Coordinates of C-alpha atoms and ligand atoms in Angstrom, one line a residue:
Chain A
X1 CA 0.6 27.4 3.1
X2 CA 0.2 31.3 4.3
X3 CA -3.5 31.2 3.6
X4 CA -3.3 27.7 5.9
X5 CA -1.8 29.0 9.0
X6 CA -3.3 32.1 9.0
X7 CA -6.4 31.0 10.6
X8 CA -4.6 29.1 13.2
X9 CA -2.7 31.8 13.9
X10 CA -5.7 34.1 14.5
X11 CA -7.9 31.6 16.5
X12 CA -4.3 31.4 19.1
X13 CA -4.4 34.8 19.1
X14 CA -7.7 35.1 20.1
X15 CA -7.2 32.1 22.6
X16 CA -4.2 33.8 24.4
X17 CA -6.0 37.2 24.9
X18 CA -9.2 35.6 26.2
X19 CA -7.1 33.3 28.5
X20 CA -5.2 36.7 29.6
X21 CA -8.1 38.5 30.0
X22 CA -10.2 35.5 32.4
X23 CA -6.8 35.3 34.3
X24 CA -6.5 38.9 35.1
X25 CA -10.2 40.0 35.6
X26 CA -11.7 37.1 36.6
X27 CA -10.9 36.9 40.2
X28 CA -9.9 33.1 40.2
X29 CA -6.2 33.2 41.6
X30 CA -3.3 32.6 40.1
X31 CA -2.5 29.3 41.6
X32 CA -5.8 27.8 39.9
X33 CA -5.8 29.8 36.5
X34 CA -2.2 31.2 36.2
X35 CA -1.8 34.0 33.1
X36 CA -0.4 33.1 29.6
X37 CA 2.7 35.0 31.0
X38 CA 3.7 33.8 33.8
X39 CA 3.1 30.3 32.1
X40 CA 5.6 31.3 29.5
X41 CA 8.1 32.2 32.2
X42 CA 7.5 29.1 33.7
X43 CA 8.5 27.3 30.7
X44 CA 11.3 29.2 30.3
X45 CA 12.5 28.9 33.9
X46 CA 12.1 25.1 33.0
X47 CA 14.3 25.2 29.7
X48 CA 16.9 27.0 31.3
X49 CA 17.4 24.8 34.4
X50 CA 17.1 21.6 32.1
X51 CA 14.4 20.0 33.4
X52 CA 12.2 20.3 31.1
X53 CA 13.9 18.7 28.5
X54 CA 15.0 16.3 30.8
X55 CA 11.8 15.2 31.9
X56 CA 10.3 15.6 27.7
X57 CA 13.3 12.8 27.1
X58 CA 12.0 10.7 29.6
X59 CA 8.8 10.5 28.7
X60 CA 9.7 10.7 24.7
X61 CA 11.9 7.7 25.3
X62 CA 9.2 5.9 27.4
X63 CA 7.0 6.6 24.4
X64 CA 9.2 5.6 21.7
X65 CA 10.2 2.3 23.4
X66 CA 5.9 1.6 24.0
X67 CA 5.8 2.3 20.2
X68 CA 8.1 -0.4 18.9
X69 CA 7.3 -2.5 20.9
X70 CA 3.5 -2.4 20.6
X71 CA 3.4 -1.6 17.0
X72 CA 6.0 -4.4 16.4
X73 CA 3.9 -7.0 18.2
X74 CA 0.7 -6.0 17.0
X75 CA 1.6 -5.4 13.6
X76 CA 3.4 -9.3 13.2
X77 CA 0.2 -10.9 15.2
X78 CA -2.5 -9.1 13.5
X79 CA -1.0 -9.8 10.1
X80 CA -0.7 -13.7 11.4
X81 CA -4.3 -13.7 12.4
X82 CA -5.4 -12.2 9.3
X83 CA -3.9 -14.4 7.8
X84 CA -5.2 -18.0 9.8
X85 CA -8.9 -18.1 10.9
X86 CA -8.4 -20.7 13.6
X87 CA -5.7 -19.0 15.0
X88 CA -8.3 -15.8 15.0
X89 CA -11.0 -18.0 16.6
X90 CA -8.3 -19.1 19.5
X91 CA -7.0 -15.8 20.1
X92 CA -9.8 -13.2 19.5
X93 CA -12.0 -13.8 23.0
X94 CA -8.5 -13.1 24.8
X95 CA -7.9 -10.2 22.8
X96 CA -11.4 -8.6 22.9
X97 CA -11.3 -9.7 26.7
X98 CA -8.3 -8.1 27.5
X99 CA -9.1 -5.1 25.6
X100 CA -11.9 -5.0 28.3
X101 CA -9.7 -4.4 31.1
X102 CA -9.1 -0.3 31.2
X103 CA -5.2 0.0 31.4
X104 CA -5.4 2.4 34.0
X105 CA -6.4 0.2 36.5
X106 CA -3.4 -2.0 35.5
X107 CA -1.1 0.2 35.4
X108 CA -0.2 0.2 39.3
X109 CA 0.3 -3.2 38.6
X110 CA 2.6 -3.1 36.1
X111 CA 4.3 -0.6 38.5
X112 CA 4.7 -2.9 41.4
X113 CA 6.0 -5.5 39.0
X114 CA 8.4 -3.7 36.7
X115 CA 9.0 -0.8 39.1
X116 CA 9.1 2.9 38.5
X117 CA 11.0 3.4 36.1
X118 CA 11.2 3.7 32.1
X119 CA 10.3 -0.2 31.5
X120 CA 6.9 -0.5 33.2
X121 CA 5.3 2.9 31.2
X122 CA 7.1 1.9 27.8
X123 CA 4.8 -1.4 29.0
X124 CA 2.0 0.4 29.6
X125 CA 2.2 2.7 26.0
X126 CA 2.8 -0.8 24.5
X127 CA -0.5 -1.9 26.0
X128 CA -2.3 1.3 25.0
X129 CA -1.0 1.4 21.1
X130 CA -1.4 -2.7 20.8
X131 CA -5.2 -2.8 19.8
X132 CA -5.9 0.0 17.3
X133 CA -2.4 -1.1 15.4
X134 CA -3.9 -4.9 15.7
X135 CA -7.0 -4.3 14.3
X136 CA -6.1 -2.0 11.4
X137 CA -3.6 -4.3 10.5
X138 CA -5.9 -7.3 9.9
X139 CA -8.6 -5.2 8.7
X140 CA -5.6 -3.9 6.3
X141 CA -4.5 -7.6 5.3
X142 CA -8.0 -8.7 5.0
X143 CA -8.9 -6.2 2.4
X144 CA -6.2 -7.1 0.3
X145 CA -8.3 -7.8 -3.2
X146 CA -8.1 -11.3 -4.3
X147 CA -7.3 -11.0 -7.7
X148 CA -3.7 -9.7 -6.7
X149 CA -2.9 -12.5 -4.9
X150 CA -3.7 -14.4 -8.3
X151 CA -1.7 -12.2 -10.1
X152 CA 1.1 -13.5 -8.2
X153 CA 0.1 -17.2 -7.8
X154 CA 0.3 -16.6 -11.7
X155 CA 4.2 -15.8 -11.6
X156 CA 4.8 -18.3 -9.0
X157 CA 5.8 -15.7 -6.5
X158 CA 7.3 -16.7 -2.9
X159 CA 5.8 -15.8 0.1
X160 CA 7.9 -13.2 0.8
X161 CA 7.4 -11.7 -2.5
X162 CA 3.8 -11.6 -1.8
X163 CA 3.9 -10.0 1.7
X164 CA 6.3 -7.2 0.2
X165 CA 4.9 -6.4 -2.7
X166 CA 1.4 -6.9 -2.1
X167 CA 0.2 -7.2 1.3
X168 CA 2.4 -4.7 2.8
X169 CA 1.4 -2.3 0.3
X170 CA -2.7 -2.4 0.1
X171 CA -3.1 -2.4 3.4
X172 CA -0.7 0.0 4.2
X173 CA -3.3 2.9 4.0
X174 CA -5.3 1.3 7.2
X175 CA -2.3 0.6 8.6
X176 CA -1.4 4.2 8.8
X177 CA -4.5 4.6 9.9
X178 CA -4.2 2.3 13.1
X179 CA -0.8 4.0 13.8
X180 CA -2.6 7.5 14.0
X181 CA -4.9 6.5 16.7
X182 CA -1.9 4.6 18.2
X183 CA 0.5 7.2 18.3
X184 CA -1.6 9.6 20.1
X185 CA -2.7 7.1 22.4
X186 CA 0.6 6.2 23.6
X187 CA 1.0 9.6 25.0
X188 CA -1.5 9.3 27.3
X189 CA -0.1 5.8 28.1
X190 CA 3.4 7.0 29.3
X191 CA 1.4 9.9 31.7
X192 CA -1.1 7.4 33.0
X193 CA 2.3 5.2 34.2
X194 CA 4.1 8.6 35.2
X195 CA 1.2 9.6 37.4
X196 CA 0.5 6.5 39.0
X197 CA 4.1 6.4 40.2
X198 CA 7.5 8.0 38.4
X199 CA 10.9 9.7 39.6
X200 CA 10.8 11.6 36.4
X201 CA 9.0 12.3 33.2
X202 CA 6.6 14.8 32.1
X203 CA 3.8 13.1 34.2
X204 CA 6.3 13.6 36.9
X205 CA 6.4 17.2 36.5
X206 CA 2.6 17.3 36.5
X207 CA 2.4 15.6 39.9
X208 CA 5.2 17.8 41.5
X209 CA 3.4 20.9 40.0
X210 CA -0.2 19.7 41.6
X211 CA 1.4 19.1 44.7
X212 CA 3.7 22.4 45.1
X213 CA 0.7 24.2 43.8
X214 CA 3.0 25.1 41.1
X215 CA -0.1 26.0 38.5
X216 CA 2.4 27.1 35.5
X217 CA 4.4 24.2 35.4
X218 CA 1.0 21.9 35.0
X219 CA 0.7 23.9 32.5
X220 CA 3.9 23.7 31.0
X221 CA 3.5 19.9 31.3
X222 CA 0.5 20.0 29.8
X223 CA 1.3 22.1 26.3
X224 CA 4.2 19.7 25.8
X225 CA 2.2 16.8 26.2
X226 CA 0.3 18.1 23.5
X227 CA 3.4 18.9 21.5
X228 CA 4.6 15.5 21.7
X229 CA 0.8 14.4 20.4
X230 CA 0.6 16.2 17.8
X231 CA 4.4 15.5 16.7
X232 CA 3.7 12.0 16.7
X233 CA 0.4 12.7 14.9
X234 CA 2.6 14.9 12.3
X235 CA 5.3 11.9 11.9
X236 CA 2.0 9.2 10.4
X237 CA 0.9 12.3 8.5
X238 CA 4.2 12.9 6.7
X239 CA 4.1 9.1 6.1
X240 CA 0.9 8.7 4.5
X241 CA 1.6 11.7 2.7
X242 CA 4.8 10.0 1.7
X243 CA 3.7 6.5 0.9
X244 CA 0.2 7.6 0.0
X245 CA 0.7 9.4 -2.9
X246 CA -1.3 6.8 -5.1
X247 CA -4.3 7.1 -3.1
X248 CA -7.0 10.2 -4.6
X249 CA -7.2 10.7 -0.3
X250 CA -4.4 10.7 2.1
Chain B
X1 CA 1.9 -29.2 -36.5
X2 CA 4.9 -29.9 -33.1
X3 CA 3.9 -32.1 -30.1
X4 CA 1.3 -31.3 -27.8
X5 CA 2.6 -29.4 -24.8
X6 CA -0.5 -29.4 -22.8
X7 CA -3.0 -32.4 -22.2
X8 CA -6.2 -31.9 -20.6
X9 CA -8.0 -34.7 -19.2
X10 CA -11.1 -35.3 -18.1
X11 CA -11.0 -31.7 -16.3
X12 CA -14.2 -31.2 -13.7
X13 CA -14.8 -28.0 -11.2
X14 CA -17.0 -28.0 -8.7
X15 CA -17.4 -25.1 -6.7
X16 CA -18.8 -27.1 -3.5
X17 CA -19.3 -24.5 -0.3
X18 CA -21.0 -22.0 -2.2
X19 CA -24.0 -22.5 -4.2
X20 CA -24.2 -26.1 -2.9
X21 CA -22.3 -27.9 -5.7
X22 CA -22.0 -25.5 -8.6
X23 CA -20.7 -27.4 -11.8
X24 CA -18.5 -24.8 -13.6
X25 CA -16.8 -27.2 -15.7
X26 CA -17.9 -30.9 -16.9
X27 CA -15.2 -33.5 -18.1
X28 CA -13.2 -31.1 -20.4
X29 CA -10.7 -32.9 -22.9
X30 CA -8.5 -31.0 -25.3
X31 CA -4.5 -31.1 -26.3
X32 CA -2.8 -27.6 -26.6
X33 CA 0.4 -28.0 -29.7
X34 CA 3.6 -26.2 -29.0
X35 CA 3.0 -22.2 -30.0
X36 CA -0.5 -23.1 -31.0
X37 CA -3.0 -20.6 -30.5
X38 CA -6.4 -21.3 -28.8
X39 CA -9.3 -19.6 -28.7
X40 CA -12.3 -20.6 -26.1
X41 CA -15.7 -19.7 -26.9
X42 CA -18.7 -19.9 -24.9
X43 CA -21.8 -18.2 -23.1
X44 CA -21.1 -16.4 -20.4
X45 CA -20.7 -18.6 -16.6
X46 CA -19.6 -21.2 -19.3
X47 CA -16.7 -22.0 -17.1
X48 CA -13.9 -20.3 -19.5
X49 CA -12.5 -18.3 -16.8
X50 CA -12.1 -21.4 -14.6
X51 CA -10.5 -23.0 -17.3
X52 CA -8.0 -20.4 -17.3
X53 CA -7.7 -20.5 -13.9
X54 CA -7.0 -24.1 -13.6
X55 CA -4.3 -24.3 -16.0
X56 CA -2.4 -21.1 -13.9
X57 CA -2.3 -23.3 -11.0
X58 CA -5.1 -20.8 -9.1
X59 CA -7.4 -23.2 -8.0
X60 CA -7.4 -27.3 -8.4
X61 CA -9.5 -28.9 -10.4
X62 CA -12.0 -31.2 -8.5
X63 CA -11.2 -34.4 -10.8
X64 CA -9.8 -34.8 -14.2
X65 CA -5.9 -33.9 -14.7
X66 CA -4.1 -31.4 -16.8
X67 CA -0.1 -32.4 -17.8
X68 CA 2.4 -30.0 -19.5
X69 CA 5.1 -31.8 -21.5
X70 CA 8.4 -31.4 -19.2
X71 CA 6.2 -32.4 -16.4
X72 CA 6.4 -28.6 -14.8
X73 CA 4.3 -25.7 -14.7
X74 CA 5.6 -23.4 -17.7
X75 CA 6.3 -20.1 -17.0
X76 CA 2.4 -17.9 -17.4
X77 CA 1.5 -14.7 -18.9
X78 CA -2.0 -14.2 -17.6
X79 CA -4.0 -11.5 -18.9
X80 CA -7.3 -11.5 -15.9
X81 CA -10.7 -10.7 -17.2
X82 CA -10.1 -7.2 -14.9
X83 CA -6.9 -5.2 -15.6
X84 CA -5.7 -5.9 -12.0
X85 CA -3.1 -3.4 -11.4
X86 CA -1.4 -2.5 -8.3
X87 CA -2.7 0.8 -7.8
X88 CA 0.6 1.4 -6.2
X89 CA 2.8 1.0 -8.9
X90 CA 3.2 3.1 -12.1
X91 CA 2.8 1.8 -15.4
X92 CA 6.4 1.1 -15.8
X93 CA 6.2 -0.6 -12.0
X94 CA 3.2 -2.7 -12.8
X95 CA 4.9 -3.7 -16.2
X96 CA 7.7 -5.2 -14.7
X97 CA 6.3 -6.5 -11.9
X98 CA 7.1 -10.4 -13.8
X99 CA 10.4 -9.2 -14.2
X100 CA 11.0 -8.2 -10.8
X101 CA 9.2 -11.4 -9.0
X102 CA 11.4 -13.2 -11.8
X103 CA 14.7 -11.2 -10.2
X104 CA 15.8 -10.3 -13.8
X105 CA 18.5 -7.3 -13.9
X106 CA 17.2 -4.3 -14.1
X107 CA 18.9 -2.6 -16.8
X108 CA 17.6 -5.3 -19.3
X109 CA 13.9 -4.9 -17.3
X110 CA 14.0 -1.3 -18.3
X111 CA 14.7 -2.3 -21.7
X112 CA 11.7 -4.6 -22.2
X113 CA 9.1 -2.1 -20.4
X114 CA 10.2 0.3 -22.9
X115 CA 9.6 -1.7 -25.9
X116 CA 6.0 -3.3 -24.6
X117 CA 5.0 0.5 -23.2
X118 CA 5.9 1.2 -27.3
X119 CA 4.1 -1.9 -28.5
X120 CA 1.0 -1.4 -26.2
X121 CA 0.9 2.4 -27.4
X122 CA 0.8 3.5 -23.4
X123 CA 3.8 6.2 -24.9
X124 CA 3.6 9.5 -21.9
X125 CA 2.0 7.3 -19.6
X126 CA 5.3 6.3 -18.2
X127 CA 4.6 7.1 -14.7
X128 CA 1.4 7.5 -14.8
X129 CA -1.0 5.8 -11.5
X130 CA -3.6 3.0 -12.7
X131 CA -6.1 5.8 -11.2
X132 CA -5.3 7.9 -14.0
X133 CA -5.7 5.9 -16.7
X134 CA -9.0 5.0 -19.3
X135 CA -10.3 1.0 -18.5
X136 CA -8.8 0.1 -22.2
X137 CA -5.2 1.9 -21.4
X138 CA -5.6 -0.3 -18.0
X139 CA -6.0 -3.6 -19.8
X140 CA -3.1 -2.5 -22.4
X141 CA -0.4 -2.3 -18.9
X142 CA -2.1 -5.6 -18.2
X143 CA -1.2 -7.0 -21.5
X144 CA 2.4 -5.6 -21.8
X145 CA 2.8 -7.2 -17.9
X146 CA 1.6 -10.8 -19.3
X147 CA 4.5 -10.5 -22.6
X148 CA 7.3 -8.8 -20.3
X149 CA 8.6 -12.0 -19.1
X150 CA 8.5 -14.0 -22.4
X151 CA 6.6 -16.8 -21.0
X152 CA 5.4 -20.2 -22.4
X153 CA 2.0 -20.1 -22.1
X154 CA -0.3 -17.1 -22.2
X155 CA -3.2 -17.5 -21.1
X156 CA -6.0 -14.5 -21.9
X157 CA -9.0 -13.6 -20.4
X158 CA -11.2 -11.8 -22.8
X159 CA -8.0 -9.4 -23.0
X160 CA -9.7 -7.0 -25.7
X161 CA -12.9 -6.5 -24.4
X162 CA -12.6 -3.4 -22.6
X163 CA -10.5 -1.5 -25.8
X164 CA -12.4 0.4 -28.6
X165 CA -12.3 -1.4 -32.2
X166 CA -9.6 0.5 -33.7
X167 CA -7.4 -0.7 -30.8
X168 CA -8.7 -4.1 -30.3
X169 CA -8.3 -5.1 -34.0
X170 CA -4.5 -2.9 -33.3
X171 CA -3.6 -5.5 -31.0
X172 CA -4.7 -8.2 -32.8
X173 CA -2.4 -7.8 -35.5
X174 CA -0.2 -7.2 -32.5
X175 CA -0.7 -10.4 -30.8
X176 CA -0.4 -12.3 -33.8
X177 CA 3.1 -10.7 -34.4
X178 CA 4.0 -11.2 -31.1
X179 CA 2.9 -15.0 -31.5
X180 CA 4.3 -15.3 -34.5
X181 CA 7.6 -14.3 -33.7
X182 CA 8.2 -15.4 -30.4
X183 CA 6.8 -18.6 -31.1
X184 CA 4.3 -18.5 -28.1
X185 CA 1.5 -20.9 -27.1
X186 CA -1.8 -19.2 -26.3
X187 CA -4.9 -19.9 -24.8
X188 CA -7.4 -17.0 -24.8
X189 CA -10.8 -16.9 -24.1
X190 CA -13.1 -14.4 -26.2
X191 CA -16.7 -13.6 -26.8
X192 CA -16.2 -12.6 -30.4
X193 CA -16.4 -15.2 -33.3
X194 CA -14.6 -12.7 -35.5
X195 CA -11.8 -12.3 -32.6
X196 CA -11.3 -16.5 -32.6
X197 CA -10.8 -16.5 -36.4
X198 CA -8.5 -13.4 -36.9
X199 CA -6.6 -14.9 -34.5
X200 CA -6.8 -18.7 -33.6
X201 CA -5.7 -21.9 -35.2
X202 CA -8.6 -23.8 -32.9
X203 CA -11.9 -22.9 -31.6
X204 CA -13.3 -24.5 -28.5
X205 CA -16.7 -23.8 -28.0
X206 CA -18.0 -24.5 -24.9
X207 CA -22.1 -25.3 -23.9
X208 CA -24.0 -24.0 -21.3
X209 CA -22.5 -24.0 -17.6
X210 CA -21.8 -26.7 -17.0
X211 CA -19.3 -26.3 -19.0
X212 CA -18.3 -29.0 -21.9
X213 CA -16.5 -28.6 -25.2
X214 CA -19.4 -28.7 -27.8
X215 CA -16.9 -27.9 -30.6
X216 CA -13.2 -28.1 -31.3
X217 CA -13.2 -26.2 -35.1
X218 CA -9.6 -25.9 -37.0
X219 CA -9.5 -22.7 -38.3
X220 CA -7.8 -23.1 -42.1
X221 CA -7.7 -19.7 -42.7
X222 CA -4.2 -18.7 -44.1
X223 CA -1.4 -16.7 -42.6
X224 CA -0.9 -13.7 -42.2
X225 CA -4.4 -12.6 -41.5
X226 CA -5.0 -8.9 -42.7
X227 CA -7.8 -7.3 -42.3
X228 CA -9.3 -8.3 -45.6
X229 CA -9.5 -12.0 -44.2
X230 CA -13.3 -11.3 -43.6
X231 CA -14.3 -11.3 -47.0
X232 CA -12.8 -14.4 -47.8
X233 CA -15.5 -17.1 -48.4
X234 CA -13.9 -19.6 -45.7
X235 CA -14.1 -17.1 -43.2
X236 CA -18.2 -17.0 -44.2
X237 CA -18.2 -20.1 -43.6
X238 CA -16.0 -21.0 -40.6
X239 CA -18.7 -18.2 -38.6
X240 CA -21.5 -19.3 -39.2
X241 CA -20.5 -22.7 -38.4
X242 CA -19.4 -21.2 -35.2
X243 CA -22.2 -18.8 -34.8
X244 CA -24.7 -22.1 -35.4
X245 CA -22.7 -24.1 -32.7
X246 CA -23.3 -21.0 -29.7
X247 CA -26.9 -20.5 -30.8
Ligands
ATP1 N1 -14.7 -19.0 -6.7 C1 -16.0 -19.4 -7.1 N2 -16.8 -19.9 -6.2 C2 -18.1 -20.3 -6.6 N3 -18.5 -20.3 -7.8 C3 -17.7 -19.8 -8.8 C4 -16.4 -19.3 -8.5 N4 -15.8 -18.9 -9.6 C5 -16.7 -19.1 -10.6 N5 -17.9 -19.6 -10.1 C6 -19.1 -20.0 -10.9 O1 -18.7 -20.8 -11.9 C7 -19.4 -20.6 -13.1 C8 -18.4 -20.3 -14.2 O2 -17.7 -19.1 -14.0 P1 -16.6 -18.5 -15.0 O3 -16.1 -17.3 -14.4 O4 -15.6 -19.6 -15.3 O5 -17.5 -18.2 -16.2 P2 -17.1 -17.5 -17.6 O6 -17.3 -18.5 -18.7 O7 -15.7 -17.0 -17.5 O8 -18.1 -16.4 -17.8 P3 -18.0 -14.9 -18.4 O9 -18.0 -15.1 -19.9 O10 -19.2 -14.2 -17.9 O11 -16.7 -14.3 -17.9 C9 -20.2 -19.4 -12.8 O12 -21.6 -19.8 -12.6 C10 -19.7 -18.8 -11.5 O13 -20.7 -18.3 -10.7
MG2 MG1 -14.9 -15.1 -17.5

């Protein structure tokens, strides 16, 4: 674990002095490359007066709600068109198809519709996550080896017995995998909503900062976003690691 | 000898889509007695495994009928040609996967995995992954899984091939006690002529795919079989008739 972190460790290190030393002797102002310190008092102005974890929550909980909902969806759909090819030969052109439209350009859309607030960017995530989670999970179904379903035929099992005990575990693996693409994804759904138009999350905050030429807080913004990535990222890898024990790789 | 408990009629496969019209199985007749035990010979792409897979319900047979007395499927222990484990699972966990599809309590599942993880010889392997385990110790969990749940019929799918000769002729004794005392009827399919008389009462043989029942031999050999059955003059005899019959 020491050995592990000691690396990353170093290579911040080296990051924060090189970024220190650009800021200071560089010449480019602070307004366009602001230090590592006044960043960090930035953040802390931004903890202390709350809105920065006001703005996080917002964003968190548009992210969260985009999650469910898209991984719910795409999970029950792509494990029903796994499952029925004509359904898959009805369906797929207006999946591919819409998969062709880049949500960005929707998203003021979606904002004019749903308005500003929490609904239209949970939409938007949902939008964002619904494909990768989609296509793992059939790919996931799919794979599913023949000879276990014939194991179960062979002890009369029900449906539901099947999908529980066999389905949902063999394909569990890519499954995980679609929900690692789609959790870091839905980040950048929620900030492509929040930029486009928001009253408040982190996107928010980036806007506000751009406009008050308020460089640190962009910042600020911008190293939580990645927090939130690569907690979301962490959460899948805990659960592979968790419910991929049987696999040589997790 | 008791009533037949299974009647196969007329029983024709045809795998159409693929291959254009690939005869696996031609107009197979046979009766099955109550806790008789069958071995099917044949070359391989014979059609045994189809067979198998007919009677477990997998896949229908394209004409011809098959009938168990009661009128319902019996409850199957199926023993595949490939271990077919849930990589998933532990030994214990793939064991009692019958038990658990079954919705038997679990106290008296934990009681029957240990006694087939003791009959099976898989002892320290407990909790062992499939991915840890040798191909015979694989087909051993896949053999305990097909007695767990006591059922009717077992049907077996060249169960022994994968083991090593000490264990294969372990289990034999194994399965015949097993047989023996839980009174099971058995249909197993095997590529070894001294496999079909240690353990059967009948030999089909089948011919060439497609395939037909060339031979349906009783085997008179008394029981218990030990090991020194081989050197008794009827067992001579009984393989080379059989030997003569596969060519
Ligand atoms: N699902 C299937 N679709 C098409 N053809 C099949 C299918 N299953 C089996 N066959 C064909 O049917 C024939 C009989 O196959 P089967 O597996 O029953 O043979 P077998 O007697 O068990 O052979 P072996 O001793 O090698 O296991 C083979 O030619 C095989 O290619
Ligand atoms: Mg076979």
């Amino acid at each position: 674990m020491y050995k592990r972190l000691l690396p990353i460790v170093f290579s911040a290190f080296v990051f924060l002095l090189a970024w220190s030393l650009a800021a200071r002797y560089s010449g480019i102002p602070n307004f366009i490359l602001p230090s590592p310190l006044s960043v960090w008092a930035r953040f802390l102005r931004a903890v202390n007066d709350g809105s920065l974890a006001y703005h996080t929550g917002i964003t968190l909980s548009e992210i969260v709600l985009g999650l469910i909902a898209g991984v719910t969806i795409a999970t029950i759909l792509g494990y029903l068109l796994a499952k029925s090819r004509s359904l898959e030969k009805i369906l797929s052109p207006y999946i591919v198809a819409s998969q062709a439209i880049p949500v960005v350009a929707i998203a003021p859309l979606l904002i004019i519709w749903l308005g500003d607030g929490i609904l239209s960017k949970a939409i938007i995530c949902a939008l964002i996550v619904f494909f990768p989670v989609l296509v793992n999970t059939i790919v996931g179904v799919r794979a599913v080896p023949a000879a276990l379903y014939d194991l179960m035929n062979s002890l009369h099992a029900s449906r539901a017995q099947i999908l529980w005990k066999v389905e949902a575990p063999a394909s569990l693996p890519v499954f995980l995998g679609g929900m690692r693409v789609g959790a870091t994804l839905s980040v950048i759904g929620a900030i492509v909503g929040e930029l486009v138009d928001a009253q408040s999350g982190l996107g928010f905050l980036l806007r506000v900062g751009d406009f008050q030429y308020d460089t640190p807080m962009v910042f600020v913004a911008v190293f939580t976003l990645i927090a939130l990535a690569l907690m979301l990222y962490g959460i899948v890898r805990m659960l592979e690691n968790k419910f991929l024990k049987w696999q040589n790789i997790s | 000898m008791s009533a037949s408990i299974l009647t196969v009629r007329g029983l024709s496969v045809v795998f159409s889509t693929e291959n254009n019209g690939l005869h696996a199985l031609d107009s197979v007749s046979f009766d099955v007695n109550s806790r008789e035990f069958v071995c099917v010979l044949g070359p391989s792409g014979s059609g045994k495994t189809t067979l198998l897979r007919v009677l477990a319900g997998l896949i229908p047979p394209t004409s011809g009928s098959f009938t168990f007395s009661g009128g319902e499927q019996p409850s199957i222990g199926m023993v595949f040609q490939q271990a077919t484990l849930m990589p998933w699972r532990t030994v214990t966990e793939n064991i009692g996967l019958p038990l658990e599809v079954g919705k038997v309590n679990q106290a008296v599942a934990r009681e029957k995995i240990r006694d087939l993880i003791e009959l099976v010889g898989l002892q320290g392997f407990e909790d062992s992954l499939p991915r840890d385990l040798s191909g015979g110790m694989a087909q051993r969990v896949a053999i305990a899984r097909a007695l767990i749940h006591d059922p009717d019929l077992l049907l077996l799918d060249e169960p022994f091939a994968s083991l090593d000769a000490m264990t294969r002729e372990r289990m034999w004794m194994e399965l015949s006690r097993i047989w023996q005392a839980r009174q099971k009827t058995v249909v197993m399919v095997t590529h070894s002529i001294n496999e079909s008389l240690f353990l059967a009462d009948r030999v089909l043989v089948f011919t060439q795919r497609p395939g037909k029942i060339k031979m349906d031999m009783e085997v008179d050999l008394p029981r218990p079989r030990e090991d020194d059955i081989r050197y008794l003059a009827r067992f001579g005899e009984l393989a080379r008739q059989l030997r003569a019959t596969i060519e």
